[in-house]
């Protein structure tokens, strides 16, 4: 039973890897990484986002200035042709992964009566 | 491709539901719920744990008293015959789910070069 469960996980991983959604994500990511200027822009964007997230998670309030700056940066980076597409694709893939998680965790939800249902 | 991906997720969900690990979890959980005293004990244990977790996540420090009390409660509840087993089984299932997630998300890790590898 257990081995069957892992087999199915590997099949799902393969199907994910071969999906259009993942392939598109990979292509866009490779494109960004292949161009040093784009890569630097995206890396610096990510590290600012991560920094703010960690600040929030540690219970600190973000300043108005930090929020405005972060929003401006998101707007700016969305207009970058390749990075904008990459970000859209990341969002799509993360929605798919969410769906998949909900499907797989349904049995647990039935036990714990999770209200997210 | 996408539909294949979802099909595989449903197959995995079925395999999880039919696994010994899940069945044991369900049996133990049903057993605890069927006995009002056990259920109340476990529910109250859970709500204390959740409360402390939320306090931590909001960036507040736990007091020494809260930590000691929580640890004592864990020790006490582990000695409850059925609840103790249920908690062990929850831990085992959560490890399995973690493994599965790592397998499925491997393609993303390869893109983002996640250091957890
Ligand atoms: Ca088995
Ligand atoms: Ca497709």
CSV table of C-alpha atoms in Angstrom, one decimal, chain A residues 25-113:
chain,number,residue,atom,x,y,z
A,25,UNK,CA,7.6,28.2,-16.3
A,26,UNK,CA,10.9,26.6,-16.9
A,27,UNK,CA,11.3,28.3,-20.3
A,28,UNK,CA,10.6,31.7,-18.9
A,29,UNK,CA,12.8,31.1,-15.9
A,30,UNK,CA,15.7,30.0,-18.2
A,31,UNK,CA,15.1,33.1,-20.3
A,32,UNK,CA,15.4,35.4,-17.3
A,33,UNK,CA,18.5,33.7,-16.0
A,34,UNK,CA,20.1,33.8,-19.4
A,35,UNK,CA,20.1,37.6,-19.5
A,36,UNK,CA,22.3,39.1,-16.7
A,37,UNK,CA,20.4,42.4,-16.5
A,38,UNK,CA,17.0,40.6,-16.1
A,39,UNK,CA,18.4,38.1,-13.7
A,40,UNK,CA,19.8,40.9,-11.5
A,41,UNK,CA,16.6,42.8,-11.6
A,42,UNK,CA,14.5,39.8,-10.7
A,43,UNK,CA,16.9,38.6,-7.9
A,44,UNK,CA,16.9,42.0,-6.3
A,45,UNK,CA,13.1,42.2,-6.5
A,46,UNK,CA,12.9,38.7,-4.9
A,47,UNK,CA,15.2,39.6,-2.0
A,48,UNK,CA,13.3,42.8,-1.2
A,49,UNK,CA,10.0,40.8,-1.2
A,50,UNK,CA,11.5,38.1,1.0
A,51,UNK,CA,12.9,40.6,3.4
A,52,UNK,CA,9.6,42.3,3.8
A,53,UNK,CA,7.8,39.0,4.2
A,54,UNK,CA,10.2,37.9,6.9
A,55,UNK,CA,9.8,41.1,8.7
A,56,UNK,CA,6.0,40.6,8.7
A,57,UNK,CA,6.3,37.0,9.8
A,58,UNK,CA,8.4,38.0,12.7
A,59,UNK,CA,5.5,40.1,13.8
A,60,UNK,CA,6.9,43.5,12.8
A,61,UNK,CA,4.7,46.1,11.1
A,62,UNK,CA,5.8,47.3,7.7
A,63,UNK,CA,6.2,51.0,7.4
A,64,UNK,CA,4.0,52.9,4.9
A,65,UNK,CA,7.2,53.7,2.9
A,66,UNK,CA,8.1,50.1,2.7
A,67,UNK,CA,4.7,49.1,1.4
A,68,UNK,CA,4.6,51.9,-1.2
A,69,UNK,CA,8.1,51.0,-2.4
A,70,UNK,CA,7.2,47.3,-2.6
A,71,UNK,CA,4.1,48.0,-4.6
A,72,UNK,CA,5.9,50.3,-7.0
A,73,UNK,CA,8.5,47.7,-7.5
A,74,UNK,CA,5.9,45.0,-8.3
A,75,UNK,CA,4.2,47.4,-10.8
A,76,UNK,CA,7.5,48.2,-12.4
A,77,UNK,CA,8.7,44.6,-12.7
A,78,UNK,CA,5.3,43.4,-14.1
A,79,UNK,CA,6.0,45.6,-17.1
A,80,UNK,CA,9.3,43.8,-17.9
A,81,UNK,CA,8.4,41.6,-20.8
A,82,UNK,CA,9.9,38.3,-19.7
A,83,UNK,CA,9.8,38.8,-16.0
A,84,UNK,CA,6.2,39.9,-16.1
A,85,UNK,CA,5.3,36.7,-18.0
A,86,UNK,CA,7.4,34.6,-15.5
A,87,UNK,CA,5.5,36.1,-12.6
A,88,UNK,CA,2.1,35.4,-14.2
A,89,UNK,CA,3.2,31.8,-14.9
A,90,UNK,CA,4.5,31.4,-11.3
A,91,UNK,CA,1.1,32.5,-10.1
A,92,UNK,CA,-0.7,30.0,-12.4
A,93,UNK,CA,1.6,27.1,-11.3
A,94,UNK,CA,1.1,28.0,-7.6
A,95,UNK,CA,-2.6,27.8,-8.1
A,96,UNK,CA,-2.3,24.4,-9.8
A,97,UNK,CA,-0.1,23.2,-6.9
A,98,UNK,CA,-2.7,24.5,-4.5
A,99,UNK,CA,-5.4,22.5,-6.3
A,100,UNK,CA,-3.3,19.4,-6.2
A,101,UNK,CA,-2.6,19.8,-2.5
A,102,UNK,CA,-6.3,20.2,-1.8
A,103,UNK,CA,-7.1,17.0,-3.8
A,104,UNK,CA,-4.4,14.9,-2.0
A,105,UNK,CA,-5.2,16.2,1.5
A,106,UNK,CA,-8.9,15.7,1.1
A,107,UNK,CA,-8.8,12.5,3.2
A,108,UNK,CA,-7.2,14.4,6.1
A,109,UNK,CA,-9.7,17.2,5.8
A,110,UNK,CA,-12.4,14.7,6.2
A,111,UNK,CA,-10.8,13.6,9.5
A,112,UNK,CA,-10.1,17.0,10.9
A,113,UNK,CA,-13.2,18.7,9.5
